[in-house]
Coordinates of N, CA and C in Angstrom, one line a residue:
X1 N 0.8 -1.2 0.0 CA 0.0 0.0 0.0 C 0.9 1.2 0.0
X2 N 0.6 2.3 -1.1 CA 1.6 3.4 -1.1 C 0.9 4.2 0.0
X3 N 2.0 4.6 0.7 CA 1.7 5.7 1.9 C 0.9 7.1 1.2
X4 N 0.0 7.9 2.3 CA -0.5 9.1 2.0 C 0.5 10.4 2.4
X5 N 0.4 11.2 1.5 CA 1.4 11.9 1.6 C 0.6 13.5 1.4
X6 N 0.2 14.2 2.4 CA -0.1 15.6 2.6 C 0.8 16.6 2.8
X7 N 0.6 18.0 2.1 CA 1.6 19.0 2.7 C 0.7 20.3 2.4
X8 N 1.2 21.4 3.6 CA 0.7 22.4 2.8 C 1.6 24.0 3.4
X9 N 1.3 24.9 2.8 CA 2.5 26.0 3.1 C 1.5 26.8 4.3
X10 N 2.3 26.9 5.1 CA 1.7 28.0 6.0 C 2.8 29.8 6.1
X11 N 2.2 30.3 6.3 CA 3.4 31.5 6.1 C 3.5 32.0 7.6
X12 N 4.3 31.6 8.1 CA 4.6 32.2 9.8 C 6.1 30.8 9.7
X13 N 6.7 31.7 10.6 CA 8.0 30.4 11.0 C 8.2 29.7 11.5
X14 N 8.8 28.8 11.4 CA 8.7 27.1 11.9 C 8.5 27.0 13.5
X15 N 9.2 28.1 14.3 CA 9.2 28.5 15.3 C 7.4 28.9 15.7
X16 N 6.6 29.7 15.1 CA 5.4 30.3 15.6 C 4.5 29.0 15.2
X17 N 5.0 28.2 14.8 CA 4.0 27.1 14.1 C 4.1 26.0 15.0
X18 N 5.1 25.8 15.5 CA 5.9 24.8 16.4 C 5.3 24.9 17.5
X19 N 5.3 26.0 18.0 CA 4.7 27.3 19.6 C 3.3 26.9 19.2
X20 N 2.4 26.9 18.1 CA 0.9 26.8 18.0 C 0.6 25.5 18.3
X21 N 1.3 24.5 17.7 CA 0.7 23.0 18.2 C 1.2 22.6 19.0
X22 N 1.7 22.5 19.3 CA 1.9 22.2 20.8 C 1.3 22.9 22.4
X23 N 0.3 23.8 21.5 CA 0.0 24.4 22.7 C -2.0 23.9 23.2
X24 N -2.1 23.4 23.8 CA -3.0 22.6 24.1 C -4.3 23.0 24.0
X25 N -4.7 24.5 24.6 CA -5.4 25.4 23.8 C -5.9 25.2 22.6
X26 N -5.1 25.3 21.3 CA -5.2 25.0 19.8 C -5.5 23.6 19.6
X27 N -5.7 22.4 20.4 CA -5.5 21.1 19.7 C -7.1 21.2 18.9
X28 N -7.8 21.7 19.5 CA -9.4 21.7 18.6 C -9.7 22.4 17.6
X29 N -8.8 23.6 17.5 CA -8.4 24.0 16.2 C -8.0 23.4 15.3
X30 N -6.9 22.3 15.3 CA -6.6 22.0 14.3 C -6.6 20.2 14.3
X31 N -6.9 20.0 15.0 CA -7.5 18.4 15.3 C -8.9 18.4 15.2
X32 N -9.0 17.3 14.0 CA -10.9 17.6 14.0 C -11.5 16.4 15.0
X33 N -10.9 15.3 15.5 CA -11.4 14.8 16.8 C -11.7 15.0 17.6
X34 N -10.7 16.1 18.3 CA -10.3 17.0 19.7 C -11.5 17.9 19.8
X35 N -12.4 17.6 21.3 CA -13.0 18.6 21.3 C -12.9 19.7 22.1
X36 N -12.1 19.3 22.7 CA -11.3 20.2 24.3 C -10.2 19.9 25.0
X37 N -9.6 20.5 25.6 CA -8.2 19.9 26.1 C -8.5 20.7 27.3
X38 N -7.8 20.1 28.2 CA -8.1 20.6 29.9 C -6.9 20.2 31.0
X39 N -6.0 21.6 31.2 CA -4.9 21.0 31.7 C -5.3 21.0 33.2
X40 N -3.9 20.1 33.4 CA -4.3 19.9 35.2 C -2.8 19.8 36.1
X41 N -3.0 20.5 36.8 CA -1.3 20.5 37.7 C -0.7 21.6 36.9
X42 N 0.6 21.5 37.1 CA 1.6 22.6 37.2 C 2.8 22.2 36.9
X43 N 3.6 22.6 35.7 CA 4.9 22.2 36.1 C 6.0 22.0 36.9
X44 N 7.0 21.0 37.5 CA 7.7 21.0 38.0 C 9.0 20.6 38.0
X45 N 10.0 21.2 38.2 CA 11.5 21.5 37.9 C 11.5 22.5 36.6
X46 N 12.8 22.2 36.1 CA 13.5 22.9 35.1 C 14.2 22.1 34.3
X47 N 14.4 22.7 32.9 CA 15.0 21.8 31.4 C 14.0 20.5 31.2
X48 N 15.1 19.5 30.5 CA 14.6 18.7 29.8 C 14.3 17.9 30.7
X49 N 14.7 17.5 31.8 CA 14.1 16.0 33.0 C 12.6 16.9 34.3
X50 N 11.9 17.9 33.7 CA 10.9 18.9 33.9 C 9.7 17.7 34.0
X51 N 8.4 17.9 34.9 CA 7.5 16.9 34.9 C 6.5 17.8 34.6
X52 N 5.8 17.9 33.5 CA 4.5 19.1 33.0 C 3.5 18.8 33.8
X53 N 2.4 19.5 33.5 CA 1.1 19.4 34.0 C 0.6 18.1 33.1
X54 N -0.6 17.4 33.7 CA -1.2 16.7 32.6 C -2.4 17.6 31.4
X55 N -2.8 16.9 30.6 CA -3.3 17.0 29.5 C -4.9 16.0 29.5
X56 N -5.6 16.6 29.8 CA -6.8 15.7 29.4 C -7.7 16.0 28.1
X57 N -7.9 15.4 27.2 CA -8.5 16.0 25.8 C -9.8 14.9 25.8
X58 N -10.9 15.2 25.0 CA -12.1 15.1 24.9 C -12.0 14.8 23.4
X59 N -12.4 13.9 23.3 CA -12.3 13.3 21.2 C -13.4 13.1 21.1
X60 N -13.9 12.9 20.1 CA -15.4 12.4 19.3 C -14.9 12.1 18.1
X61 N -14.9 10.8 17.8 CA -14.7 9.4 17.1 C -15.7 9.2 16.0
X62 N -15.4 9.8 14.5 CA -16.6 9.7 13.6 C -17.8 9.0 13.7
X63 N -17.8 7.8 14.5 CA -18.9 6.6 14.2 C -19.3 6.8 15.2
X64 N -18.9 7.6 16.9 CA -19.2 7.8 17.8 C -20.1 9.0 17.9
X65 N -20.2 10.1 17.3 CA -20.5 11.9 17.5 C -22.0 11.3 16.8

């Protein structure tokens, strides 16, 4: 099976684009499953071994909605 292959140009820098999805806020914007995201806790420490908050998101599953 040949793989699906999408692309598309956005004009902002890989940086502001990078910052947008990732940010938990946005997942319903641009996830058409995602109906909400709901953080919970607080981060803790500093750099890369950092423990985030959790992430709880709300989906709706075509055959489910």
């Amino acid at each position: 099976m040949a793989p699906f292959v999408n692309s598309i140009e956005i004009n902002r820098s890989a940086d502001e684009v990078f910052a947008y999805t990732v940010e938990p806020a946005t997942f319903p914007e641009w996830q058409r499953d995602v109906l909400d995201v709901r953080v919970e806790g607080r981060s803790v420490g500093s750099g890369r071994g950092r423990a985030g908050p959790a992430e709880r998101h709300r989906a709706c599953r075509a055959a489910r909605c």
